[in-house]
């Protein structure tokens, strides 16, 4: 496979997953602030840290409040991580692969682009953020569902899957990094109700609330939530699952190009080994790989993929 084609598929996986993650985050935060009755009015600013767009926001938008943050993350094309930018970039990459992609995948991505990428802040004025974000989430799920059902399990599939899993693992780690940075792991009695609300929002942001409640019956304990979202082997959006699927995708590519980039597979194996053998106490108490280290490991694998396959 040509390097250009592999890179396009890799970035399609990342951009479509990013659009979905941002849509989930916005939707959950919107309803969390409504349900909390004003007790968590500061909750829009952390979304900029989770998405990694704080500095760009300050340059273009100024003060972090509900309307400005929602517009920045949903519609603003100056933000490369907004829903509109992510879908537009995914579609641009797919446009050059029309002869390589099943027609249904292209049609779904093109439909999402036409429906969502020309919307503006007028959506917020008519209180349509929920519908907009739900449409973005559904488009991503439909796209990956079609890919799962129709795309041959060849090199192209593996590159797209690697991009998707890198983006997913990165997103969950950033979410936990920000929430634990706010001191959520040690709630005080006065903050108990607000903290409960915040941790419920964390679970819902990664569609883990129902799965968590089925597995854990001891309430919304921050440490237990972290263990579930980082280390659970069965939940498909956990960091460990992302690491396993990422390693599997790179292993498939390695079989087609044996011993061409052994250092890349070594990095992926090292990340997976950390996730398989660490405990949540190791991660949160600094006795082993902490959240920063795991996030750095995902970024290291991403950089290694780029250097190995996409740099000419």
CSV table of C-alpha atoms in Angstrom, one decimal, residues 16 19-21 23-24 27 87 108-109 111-112 116 130-146:
chain,number,residue,atom,x,y,z
A,16,UNK,CA,-14.0,10.3,12.8
A,19,UNK,CA,-15.7,13.9,16.1
A,20,UNK,CA,-17.6,11.3,18.1
A,21,UNK,CA,-15.6,11.8,21.3
A,23,UNK,CA,-19.8,15.2,20.4
A,24,UNK,CA,-20.2,12.9,23.4
A,27,UNK,CA,-23.7,16.5,25.0
A,87,UNK,CA,-15.5,15.5,9.8
A,108,UNK,CA,-22.1,8.1,5.1
A,109,UNK,CA,-19.1,10.3,5.6
A,111,UNK,CA,-23.7,12.8,4.3
A,112,UNK,CA,-22.3,13.7,7.7
A,116,UNK,CA,-23.1,19.0,10.0
A,130,UNK,CA,-28.2,18.0,21.6
A,131,UNK,CA,-29.5,17.1,18.1
A,132,UNK,CA,-26.3,18.3,16.5
A,133,UNK,CA,-24.0,16.3,18.7
A,134,UNK,CA,-26.3,13.2,18.6
A,135,UNK,CA,-26.2,13.4,14.8
A,136,UNK,CA,-22.3,13.6,14.9
A,137,UNK,CA,-22.1,10.6,17.3
A,138,UNK,CA,-24.5,8.6,15.2
A,139,UNK,CA,-22.7,9.4,12.0
A,140,UNK,CA,-19.4,8.1,13.5
A,141,UNK,CA,-21.0,4.9,14.7
A,142,UNK,CA,-22.6,4.3,11.4
A,143,UNK,CA,-19.4,5.0,9.5
A,144,UNK,CA,-17.4,2.5,11.7
A,145,UNK,CA,-20.2,0.0,11.6
A,146,UNK,CA,-20.2,0.1,7.8
